[in-house]
PDB file of C-alpha atoms in Angstrom:
ATOM      1  CA  MET A   1      10.701  -6.967 -19.974  1.00  0.00           C
ATOM      2  CA  LEU A   2      10.194  -4.594 -22.929  1.00  0.00           C
ATOM      3  CA  PRO A   3      13.408  -3.712 -24.738  1.00  0.00           C
ATOM      4  CA  PHE A   4      14.392  -0.131 -23.858  1.00  0.00           C
ATOM      5  CA  ARG A   5      14.664   0.917 -27.539  1.00  0.00           C
ATOM      6  CA  LEU A   6      11.012   0.089 -28.140  1.00  0.00           C
ATOM      7  CA  LEU A   7       9.567   2.178 -25.306  1.00  0.00           C
ATOM      8  CA  GLY A   8       9.926   5.461 -27.237  1.00  0.00           C
ATOM      9  CA  PHE A   9       7.636   4.128 -29.940  1.00  0.00           C
ATOM     10  CA  LEU A  10       5.136   2.396 -27.710  1.00  0.00           C
ATOM     11  CA  ALA A  11       2.984   5.426 -26.901  1.00  0.00           C
ATOM     12  CA  ILE A  12       2.218   5.949 -30.614  1.00  0.00           C
ATOM     13  CA  PHE A  13       1.211   2.351 -31.013  1.00  0.00           C
ATOM     14  CA  LEU A  14      -0.925   2.398 -27.910  1.00  0.00           C
ATOM     15  CA  ILE A  15      -2.833   5.406 -29.163  1.00  0.00           C
ATOM     16  CA  ALA A  16      -3.130   4.235 -32.719  1.00  0.00           C
ATOM     17  CA  SER A  17      -4.037   0.571 -32.012  1.00  0.00           C
ATOM     18  CA  PRO A  18      -7.403  -0.044 -30.541  1.00  0.00           C
ATOM     19  CA  ALA A  19      -6.537  -3.743 -30.017  1.00  0.00           C
ATOM     20  CA  LEU A  20      -3.540  -2.747 -27.841  1.00  0.00           C
ATOM     21  CA  ALA A  21      -5.559  -0.250 -25.946  1.00  0.00           C
ATOM     22  CA  GLN A  22      -7.921  -3.041 -24.978  1.00  0.00           C
ATOM     23  CA  GLN A  23      -5.303  -5.342 -23.624  1.00  0.00           C
ATOM     24  CA  PRO A  24      -5.225  -5.753 -19.848  1.00  0.00           C
ATOM     25  CA  ALA A  25      -3.235  -2.765 -18.501  1.00  0.00           C
ATOM     26  CA  ARG A  26      -1.745  -5.047 -15.791  1.00  0.00           C
ATOM     27  CA  ASP A  27       0.201  -6.883 -18.587  1.00  0.00           C
ATOM     28  CA  LEU A  28       1.449  -3.676 -20.173  1.00  0.00           C
ATOM     29  CA  PHE A  29       2.586  -1.911 -16.906  1.00  0.00           C
ATOM     30  CA  GLY A  30       3.945  -5.162 -15.442  1.00  0.00           C
ATOM     31  CA  ALA A  31       6.317  -5.487 -18.428  1.00  0.00           C
ATOM     32  CA  VAL A  32       8.150  -2.237 -17.798  1.00  0.00           C
ATOM     33  CA  ASP A  33      10.987  -2.305 -15.237  1.00  0.00           C
ATOM     34  CA  HIS A  34      12.206   1.315 -15.118  1.00  0.00           C
ATOM     35  CA  PRO A  35      10.472   4.711 -14.477  1.00  0.00           C
ATOM     36  CA  THR A  36      10.132   7.588 -16.913  1.00  0.00           C
ATOM     37  CA  GLU A  37      12.561  10.450 -16.722  1.00  0.00           C
ATOM     38  CA  GLY A  38      11.520  13.768 -15.334  1.00  0.00           C
ATOM     39  CA  PRO A  39       9.529  14.941 -12.335  1.00  0.00           C
ATOM     40  CA  SER A  40       7.275  12.683 -10.277  1.00  0.00           C
ATOM     41  CA  ILE A  41       3.696  13.084 -11.292  1.00  0.00           C
ATOM     42  CA  PRO A  42       0.914  10.772 -10.099  1.00  0.00           C
ATOM     43  CA  VAL A  43      -1.845  10.452 -12.678  1.00  0.00           C
ATOM     44  CA  GLY A  44      -5.421   9.500 -11.900  1.00  0.00           C
ATOM     45  CA  GLY A  45      -6.740   7.704  -8.802  1.00  0.00           C
ATOM     46  CA  TYR A  46      -5.311   5.099  -6.464  1.00  0.00           C
ATOM     47  CA  ALA A  47      -7.122   2.284  -8.282  1.00  0.00           C
ATOM     48  CA  LYS A  48      -7.106   3.655 -11.841  1.00  0.00           C
ATOM     49  CA  GLY A  49      -3.893   5.524 -12.720  1.00  0.00           C
ATOM     50  CA  CYS A  50      -0.149   5.490 -13.224  1.00  0.00           C
ATOM     51  CA  ILE A  51       2.895   7.559 -12.236  1.00  0.00           C
ATOM     52  CA  ALA A  52       5.584   9.391 -14.204  1.00  0.00           C
ATOM     53  CA  GLY A  53       9.059   9.907 -12.650  1.00  0.00           C
ATOM     54  CA  ALA A  54       8.740   7.273  -9.835  1.00  0.00           C
ATOM     55  CA  VAL A  55      11.610   6.798  -7.491  1.00  0.00           C
ATOM     56  CA  GLN A  56      12.764   3.504  -5.960  1.00  0.00           C
ATOM     57  CA  LEU A  57      13.014   2.708  -2.314  1.00  0.00           C
ATOM     58  CA  PRO A  58      16.426   1.145  -1.547  1.00  0.00           C
ATOM     59  CA  ALA A  59      16.175  -2.468  -0.553  1.00  0.00           C
ATOM     60  CA  ASP A  60      17.848  -1.703   2.737  1.00  0.00           C
ATOM     61  CA  GLY A  61      18.130   1.477   4.788  1.00  0.00           C
ATOM     62  CA  PRO A  62      18.401   2.753   8.267  1.00  0.00           C
ATOM     63  CA  ASN A  63      15.683   0.815  10.187  1.00  0.00           C
ATOM     64  CA  TRP A  64      14.010  -0.865   7.178  1.00  0.00           C
ATOM     65  CA  GLN A  65      14.277  -3.811   4.883  1.00  0.00           C
ATOM     66  CA  ALA A  66      12.107  -4.393   1.795  1.00  0.00           C
ATOM     67  CA  MET A  67      10.510  -7.717   1.124  1.00  0.00           C
ATOM     68  CA  ARG A  68       9.632  -9.619  -2.018  1.00  0.00           C
ATOM     69  CA  LEU A  69      12.306  -7.975  -4.128  1.00  0.00           C
ATOM     70  CA  SER A  70      11.496 -10.143  -7.156  1.00  0.00           C
ATOM     71  CA  ARG A  71       8.177  -8.358  -7.527  1.00  0.00           C
ATOM     72  CA  ASP A  72       9.938  -5.026  -8.340  1.00  0.00           C
ATOM     73  CA  ARG A  73       7.288  -3.090  -6.499  1.00  0.00           C
ATOM     74  CA  ARG A  74       9.464  -0.649  -4.640  1.00  0.00           C
ATOM     75  CA  TRP A  75       8.495   2.486  -6.558  1.00  0.00           C
ATOM     76  CA  GLY A  76       6.534   5.494  -5.674  1.00  0.00           C
ATOM     77  CA  THR A  77       6.540   9.257  -5.356  1.00  0.00           C
ATOM     78  CA  PRO A  78       9.384  10.989  -3.466  1.00  0.00           C
ATOM     79  CA  GLU A  79       6.796  11.740  -0.761  1.00  0.00           C
ATOM     80  CA  LEU A  80       6.121   8.034  -0.293  1.00  0.00           C
ATOM     81  CA  VAL A  81       9.759   7.119  -0.011  1.00  0.00           C
ATOM     82  CA  GLN A  82      10.328  10.007   2.390  1.00  0.00           C
ATOM     83  CA  TYR A  83       7.311   8.827   4.467  1.00  0.00           C
ATOM     84  CA  ILE A  84       8.728   5.306   4.782  1.00  0.00           C
ATOM     85  CA  GLU A  85      12.122   6.680   5.827  1.00  0.00           C
ATOM     86  CA  ALA A  86      10.457   8.947   8.391  1.00  0.00           C
ATOM     87  CA  LEU A  87       8.286   6.236   9.865  1.00  0.00           C
ATOM     88  CA  ALA A  88      11.239   3.822   9.989  1.00  0.00           C
ATOM     89  CA  GLN A  89      13.160   6.490  12.057  1.00  0.00           C
ATOM     90  CA  SER A  90      10.266   7.560  14.229  1.00  0.00           C
ATOM     91  CA  SER A  91       9.249   4.050  15.274  1.00  0.00           C
ATOM     92  CA  THR A  92      12.628   3.362  16.806  1.00  0.00           C
ATOM     93  CA  GLN A  93      11.743   5.824  19.598  1.00  0.00           C
ATOM     94  CA  ASP A  94       9.281   3.139  20.843  1.00  0.00           C
ATOM     95  CA  GLY A  95      11.784   0.358  20.552  1.00  0.00           C
ATOM     96  CA  TRP A  96      10.544  -0.984  17.182  1.00  0.00           C
ATOM     97  CA  ARG A  97      13.597  -2.533  15.557  1.00  0.00           C
ATOM     98  CA  GLY A  98      12.722  -1.473  12.037  1.00  0.00           C
ATOM     99  CA  LEU A  99      10.132  -1.849   9.237  1.00  0.00           C
ATOM    100  CA  LEU A 100       9.529  -4.706   6.915  1.00  0.00           C
ATOM    101  CA  VAL A 101       8.265  -3.030   3.816  1.00  0.00           C
ATOM    102  CA  GLY A 102       5.970  -4.828   1.487  1.00  0.00           C
ATOM    103  CA  ASP A 103       4.538  -3.674  -1.859  1.00  0.00           C
ATOM    104  CA  MET A 104       4.627  -0.061  -2.950  1.00  0.00           C
ATOM    105  CA  GLY A 105       3.970   0.226  -6.715  1.00  0.00           C
ATOM    106  CA  GLN A 106       5.443  -0.616 -10.133  1.00  0.00           C
ATOM    107  CA  ALA A 107       8.044   1.479 -12.031  1.00  0.00           C
ATOM    108  CA  ARG A 108       5.235   3.330 -13.874  1.00  0.00           C
ATOM    109  CA  GLY A 109       2.441   2.446 -11.511  1.00  0.00           C
ATOM    110  CA  GLY A 110      -0.698   1.046 -13.158  1.00  0.00           C
ATOM    111  CA  PRO A 111      -2.637  -2.064 -12.373  1.00  0.00           C
ATOM    112  CA  MET A 112      -0.676  -5.135 -11.117  1.00  0.00           C
ATOM    113  CA  LYS A 113      -1.014  -8.708 -12.173  1.00  0.00           C
ATOM    114  CA  SER A 114      -1.619  -9.848  -8.645  1.00  0.00           C
ATOM    115  CA  GLY A 115      -2.322  -8.664  -5.068  1.00  0.00           C
ATOM    116  CA  HIS A 116      -3.778  -5.196  -5.379  1.00  0.00           C
ATOM    117  CA  ALA A 117      -6.496  -3.105  -6.979  1.00  0.00           C
ATOM    118  CA  SER A 118      -4.925   0.087  -5.778  1.00  0.00           C
ATOM    119  CA  HIS A 119      -1.165   0.960  -5.426  1.00  0.00           C
ATOM    120  CA  GLN A 120      -1.352   2.417  -8.947  1.00  0.00           C
ATOM    121  CA  ILE A 121      -0.087   6.030  -8.471  1.00  0.00           C
ATOM    122  CA  GLY A 122       2.899   5.736  -6.158  1.00  0.00           C
ATOM    123  CA  LEU A 123       1.060   6.744  -2.959  1.00  0.00           C
ATOM    124  CA  ASP A 124       0.437   3.409  -1.309  1.00  0.00           C
ATOM    125  CA  VAL A 125       2.618   1.080   0.726  1.00  0.00           C
ATOM    126  CA  ASP A 126       2.071  -2.053   2.751  1.00  0.00           C
ATOM    127  CA  ILE A 127       4.073  -2.473   6.021  1.00  0.00           C
ATOM    128  CA  TRP A 128       4.234  -5.701   7.893  1.00  0.00           C
ATOM    129  CA  LEU A 129       3.085  -5.966  11.445  1.00  0.00           C
ATOM    130  CA  GLN A 130       6.348  -7.621  12.430  1.00  0.00           C
ATOM    131  CA  ALA A 131       9.552  -5.792  13.225  1.00  0.00           C
ATOM    132  CA  MET A 132      12.714  -6.185  11.170  1.00  0.00           C
ATOM    133  CA  PRO A 133      14.982  -8.952  12.436  1.00  0.00           C
ATOM    134  CA  ASP A 134      18.394  -8.278  13.956  1.00  0.00           C
ATOM    135  CA  HIS A 135      20.187  -9.331  10.752  1.00  0.00           C
ATOM    136  CA  THR A 136      20.036  -8.393   7.094  1.00  0.00           C
ATOM    137  CA  LEU A 137      17.710 -10.871   5.405  1.00  0.00           C
ATOM    138  CA  SER A 138      18.947 -12.856   2.508  1.00  0.00           C
ATOM    139  CA  ALA A 139      17.341 -12.701  -0.918  1.00  0.00           C
ATOM    140  CA  LYS A 140      15.783 -16.133  -0.237  1.00  0.00           C
ATOM    141  CA  GLU A 141      14.433 -15.081   3.170  1.00  0.00           C
ATOM    142  CA  ARG A 142      12.850 -11.990   1.637  1.00  0.00           C
ATOM    143  CA  GLU A 143      10.941 -14.255  -0.772  1.00  0.00           C
ATOM    144  CA  THR A 144       9.943 -17.013   1.603  1.00  0.00           C
ATOM    145  CA  ILE A 145       9.317 -15.520   5.037  1.00  0.00           C
ATOM    146  CA  SER A 146       5.592 -14.819   5.418  1.00  0.00           C
ATOM    147  CA  ALA A 147       3.888 -12.020   7.389  1.00  0.00           C
ATOM    148  CA  ILE A 148       2.023 -13.302  10.461  1.00  0.00           C
ATOM    149  CA  SER A 149      -1.646 -12.682  11.057  1.00  0.00           C
ATOM    150  CA  VAL A 150      -2.153 -10.761  14.343  1.00  0.00           C
ATOM    151  CA  LEU A 151      -5.720 -12.247  14.749  1.00  0.00           C
ATOM    152  CA  LYS A 152      -6.773 -15.343  16.656  1.00  0.00           C
ATOM    153  CA  LYS A 153      -7.227 -18.102  14.128  1.00  0.00           C
ATOM    154  CA  GLY A 154     -10.740 -18.270  12.775  1.00  0.00           C
ATOM    155  CA  THR A 155     -11.836 -15.097  14.416  1.00  0.00           C
ATOM    156  CA  ARG A 156     -11.857 -11.280  13.845  1.00  0.00           C
ATOM    157  CA  GLN A 157     -10.279 -10.583  17.175  1.00  0.00           C
ATOM    158  CA  ILE A 158      -6.570  -9.730  17.793  1.00  0.00           C
ATOM    159  CA  ASP A 159      -4.266 -12.280  19.295  1.00  0.00           C
ATOM    160  CA  PRO A 160      -2.408 -10.575  22.113  1.00  0.00           C
ATOM    161  CA  ARG A 161       0.665 -12.634  21.400  1.00  0.00           C
ATOM    162  CA  HIS A 162       1.046 -10.895  18.108  1.00  0.00           C
ATOM    163  CA  PHE A 163      -0.575  -7.526  18.555  1.00  0.00           C
ATOM    164  CA  GLY A 164       0.075  -5.377  21.609  1.00  0.00           C
ATOM    165  CA  GLU A 165       1.405  -1.991  22.717  1.00  0.00           C
ATOM    166  CA  ALA A 166       4.366  -1.942  20.277  1.00  0.00           C
ATOM    167  CA  GLU A 167       2.087  -2.506  17.296  1.00  0.00           C
ATOM    168  CA  ARG A 168      -0.439   0.023  18.521  1.00  0.00           C
ATOM    169  CA  LEU A 169       2.251   2.648  18.910  1.00  0.00           C
ATOM    170  CA  LEU A 170       3.559   1.851  15.431  1.00  0.00           C
ATOM    171  CA  LEU A 171       0.168   2.545  13.952  1.00  0.00           C
ATOM    172  CA  TYR A 172      -0.206   5.658  16.058  1.00  0.00           C
ATOM    173  CA  ARG A 173       3.100   7.010  14.619  1.00  0.00           C
ATOM    174  CA  ALA A 174       2.144   5.946  11.111  1.00  0.00           C
ATOM    175  CA  ALA A 175      -1.096   7.950  11.266  1.00  0.00           C
ATOM    176  CA  GLN A 176       0.567  11.015  12.814  1.00  0.00           C
ATOM    177  CA  LEU A 177       3.122  11.582  10.109  1.00  0.00           C
ATOM    178  CA  PRO A 178       2.250  14.333   7.518  1.00  0.00           C
ATOM    179  CA  GLY A 179       0.499  13.453   4.346  1.00  0.00           C
ATOM    180  CA  VAL A 180      -1.447  10.356   5.440  1.00  0.00           C
ATOM    181  CA  ALA A 181      -4.938  10.115   4.026  1.00  0.00           C
ATOM    182  CA  ARG A 182      -5.854   6.585   5.377  1.00  0.00           C
ATOM    183  CA  ILE A 183      -4.383   3.553   6.924  1.00  0.00           C
ATOM    184  CA  PHE A 184      -6.202   0.278   6.241  1.00  0.00           C
ATOM    185  CA  VAL A 185      -6.158  -2.477   8.921  1.00  0.00           C
ATOM    186  CA  ALA A 186      -8.237  -5.532   9.860  1.00  0.00           C
ATOM    187  CA  PRO A 187     -11.392  -4.670  11.746  1.00  0.00           C
ATOM    188  CA  GLY A 188     -10.034  -6.377  14.887  1.00  0.00           C
ATOM    189  CA  ILE A 189      -6.971  -4.123  14.809  1.00  0.00           C
ATOM    190  CA  LYS A 190      -9.166  -1.031  14.618  1.00  0.00           C
ATOM    191  CA  ARG A 191     -11.222  -2.256  17.487  1.00  0.00           C
ATOM    192  CA  SER A 192      -8.085  -2.764  19.649  1.00  0.00           C
ATOM    193  CA  LEU A 193      -7.024   0.776  18.890  1.00  0.00           C
ATOM    194  CA  CYS A 194     -10.532   2.046  19.731  1.00  0.00           C
ATOM    195  CA  GLU A 195     -10.427   0.252  23.074  1.00  0.00           C
ATOM    196  CA  THR A 196      -7.095   1.822  24.011  1.00  0.00           C
ATOM    197  CA  LYS A 197      -6.995   5.003  26.080  1.00  0.00           C
ATOM    198  CA  TRP A 198      -5.341   7.753  24.012  1.00  0.00           C
ATOM    199  CA  ARG A 199      -4.753  11.320  25.121  1.00  0.00           C
ATOM    200  CA  ASP A 200      -5.547  12.379  21.529  1.00  0.00           C
ATOM    201  CA  ARG A 201      -7.814  10.112  19.603  1.00  0.00           C
ATOM    202  CA  SER A 202      -7.983  12.227  16.457  1.00  0.00           C
ATOM    203  CA  PHE A 203      -5.512   9.898  14.551  1.00  0.00           C
ATOM    204  CA  LEU A 204      -8.209   7.158  14.732  1.00  0.00           C
ATOM    205  CA  GLN A 205     -10.181   8.844  11.974  1.00  0.00           C
ATOM    206  CA  LYS A 206      -7.438   7.814   9.496  1.00  0.00           C
ATOM    207  CA  ILE A 207      -7.412   4.164  10.604  1.00  0.00           C
ATOM    208  CA  ARG A 208     -10.029   2.433   8.487  1.00  0.00           C
ATOM    209  CA  PRO A 209     -11.136  -1.235   8.708  1.00  0.00           C
ATOM    210  CA  TRP A 210     -10.823  -3.178   5.545  1.00  0.00           C
ATOM    211  CA  TYR A 211     -10.628  -6.781   4.234  1.00  0.00           C
ATOM    212  CA  GLY A 212      -7.409  -8.763   4.371  1.00  0.00           C
ATOM    213  CA  HIS A 213      -5.186  -6.486   6.427  1.00  0.00           C
ATOM    214  CA  ASP A 214      -4.552  -8.819   9.334  1.00  0.00           C
ATOM    215  CA  ASP A 215      -0.774  -9.260   8.840  1.00  0.00           C
ATOM    216  CA  HIS A 216       0.182  -5.752   7.526  1.00  0.00           C
ATOM    217  CA  PHE A 217      -1.196  -2.253   7.334  1.00  0.00           C
ATOM    218  CA  HIS A 218      -1.710  -0.274   4.143  1.00  0.00           C
ATOM    219  CA  VAL A 219      -0.673   3.393   4.225  1.00  0.00           C
ATOM    220  CA  ARG A 220      -2.249   5.742   1.644  1.00  0.00           C
ATOM    221  CA  LEU A 221      -0.880   9.273   1.251  1.00  0.00           C
ATOM    222  CA  SER A 222      -2.863  12.176  -0.035  1.00  0.00           C
ATOM    223  CA  CYS A 223      -2.035  13.647  -3.451  1.00  0.00           C
ATOM    224  CA  PRO A 224       0.979  15.973  -3.371  1.00  0.00           C
ATOM    225  CA  PRO A 225      -0.079  19.597  -3.308  1.00  0.00           C
ATOM    226  CA  GLY A 226      -0.608  21.275  -6.635  1.00  0.00           C
ATOM    227  CA  VAL A 227      -0.675  18.108  -8.738  1.00  0.00           C
ATOM    228  CA  ALA A 228      -3.820  18.535 -10.702  1.00  0.00           C
ATOM    229  CA  SER A 229      -3.586  15.128 -12.446  1.00  0.00           C
ATOM    230  CA  CYS A 230      -3.794  13.241  -9.099  1.00  0.00           C
ATOM    231  CA  LEU A 231      -7.233  12.367  -7.731  1.00  0.00           C
ATOM    232  CA  ASP A 232      -7.615  12.204  -4.003  1.00  0.00           C
ATOM    233  CA  GLN A 233     -10.011   9.801  -2.370  1.00  0.00           C
ATOM    234  CA  ASN A 234     -12.982  11.440  -0.601  1.00  0.00           C
ATOM    235  CA  PRO A 235     -11.977  12.498   2.954  1.00  0.00           C
ATOM    236  CA  ALA A 236     -12.542   9.890   5.682  1.00  0.00           C
ATOM    237  CA  PRO A 237     -15.763  10.325   7.586  1.00  0.00           C
ATOM    238  CA  ALA A 238     -15.676  12.561  10.588  1.00  0.00           C
ATOM    239  CA  GLY A 239     -15.218  11.088  14.031  1.00  0.00           C
ATOM    240  CA  ASP A 240     -13.017   8.250  15.365  1.00  0.00           C
ATOM    241  CA  GLY A 241     -14.851   5.467  13.439  1.00  0.00           C
ATOM    242  CA  CYS A 242     -15.263   3.487  16.616  1.00  0.00           C
ATOM    243  CA  GLY A 243     -19.079   3.256  16.639  1.00  0.00           C
ATOM    244  CA  GLU A 244     -21.675   1.609  14.439  1.00  0.00           C
ATOM    245  CA  GLU A 245     -19.546   1.799  11.343  1.00  0.00           C
ATOM    246  CA  LEU A 246     -16.956  -0.420  13.037  1.00  0.00           C
ATOM    247  CA  ASP A 247     -19.578  -2.755  14.512  1.00  0.00           C
ATOM    248  CA  TYR A 248     -20.765  -3.457  10.944  1.00  0.00           C
ATOM    249  CA  TRP A 249     -17.434  -5.216  10.253  1.00  0.00           C
ATOM    250  CA  PHE A 250     -18.175  -7.721  13.089  1.00  0.00           C
ATOM    251  CA  THR A 251     -21.431  -8.861  11.380  1.00  0.00           C
ATOM    252  CA  ASP A 252     -21.597 -11.279   8.456  1.00  0.00           C
ATOM    253  CA  ALA A 253     -22.818  -8.631   6.061  1.00  0.00           C
ATOM    254  CA  PRO A 254     -19.414  -7.462   4.741  1.00  0.00           C
ATOM    255  CA  TYR A 255     -18.266 -10.994   4.003  1.00  0.00           C
ATOM    256  CA  LYS A 256     -21.188 -12.339   2.057  1.00  0.00           C
ATOM    257  CA  PRO A 257     -20.050 -13.577  -1.413  1.00  0.00           C
ATOM    258  CA  SER A 258     -20.873 -11.253  -4.184  1.00  0.00           C
ATOM    259  CA  THR A 259     -23.530 -12.395  -6.693  1.00  0.00           C
ATOM    260  CA  SER A 260     -22.189 -10.125  -9.374  1.00  0.00           C
ATOM    261  CA  PRO A 261     -19.776 -11.420 -12.010  1.00  0.00           C
ATOM    262  CA  PRO A 262     -16.164 -10.316 -11.473  1.00  0.00           C
ATOM    263  CA  ALA A 263     -15.243  -7.108 -13.189  1.00  0.00           C
ATOM    264  CA  PRO A 264     -12.991  -7.491 -16.287  1.00  0.00           C
ATOM    265  CA  PRO A 265      -9.370  -6.349 -15.843  1.00  0.00           C
ATOM    266  CA  LEU A 266      -8.716  -2.643 -16.548  1.00  0.00           C
ATOM    267  CA  THR A 267      -7.453  -1.851 -20.024  1.00  0.00           C
ATOM    268  CA  LEU A 268      -5.217   1.028 -21.018  1.00  0.00           C
ATOM    269  CA  ALA A 269      -8.313   2.703 -22.442  1.00  0.00           C
ATOM    270  CA  ASP A 270      -9.879   2.592 -18.926  1.00  0.00           C
ATOM    271  CA  LEU A 271      -7.053   4.615 -17.461  1.00  0.00           C
ATOM    272  CA  PRO A 272      -6.439   8.399 -17.770  1.00  0.00           C
ATOM    273  CA  LYS A 273      -5.300   9.202 -21.299  1.00  0.00           C
ATOM    274  CA  ALA A 274      -1.946  10.463 -19.990  1.00  0.00           C
ATOM    275  CA  CYS A 275      -1.166   6.956 -18.863  1.00  0.00           C
ATOM    276  CA  ALA A 276      -0.544   5.872 -22.452  1.00  0.00           C
ATOM    277  CA  ALA A 277       2.212   8.503 -22.737  1.00  0.00           C
ATOM    278  CA  VAL A 278       3.629   7.455 -19.360  1.00  0.00           C
ATOM    279  CA  LEU A 279       3.753   3.835 -20.461  1.00  0.00           C
ATOM    280  CA  GLY A 280       5.442   4.695 -23.752  1.00  0.00           C
ATOM    281  CA  ALA A 281       7.867   7.333 -22.575  1.00  0.00           C
ATOM    282  CA  ARG A 282      11.619   6.771 -22.148  1.00  0.00           C
TER     283      ARG A 282
END
């Protein structure tokens, strides 16, 4: 990690040194293990930004346990921490024992060295689709236990042994809480929700199919009101998303390998200018 005494000078170097500004931003942000002082301010967009004044989710709380502590990705806005606390409490009403919380973001947000293109401004969190066990997990268990896919092996369909009423109700509650912009799930999970009879189906608009979300769901909050530096994603399309747009995910089209070369990693120069100050601040 960067020595604390050097952080105060880093912003000057970042702005003055073109070479440093062209380094992969994931290396720069991944090297800082504490947030800036002052208020929480998300800067930029979910996949190209940073956060000042991040707060850390405790490793353990009423009805949740955080996983993969060694990654140090339990940081976010106060709104995100409050959301996790609220969902952990709300889900117990349906008998869900508690949340296993995956990645949020880094201490100053920004790109990560592995795992995510988004999670950069403190408004994203991954939550496992398995309930918390009946004991406090050890440090080793938090690093070695793996999330379990809820799909039938080799298919895009849910496995009823791993995804049923309890998981559907958890997603319902997750989407109903204030501030949610989107929740990303595997297409099979979305289809299961679409096929369920709900008195109010409006929450389904926020549940969006996306690659790789077969063992967890990804909650994305909207930008906090009045924060001009934070860029919201375009609103989700109208409707419940259960028609042709979902059918598309059960064709081969979304999964064809790209013929384009992989994009180079984001540099500090690619991020909003304020992120240089966030990175270098005390």
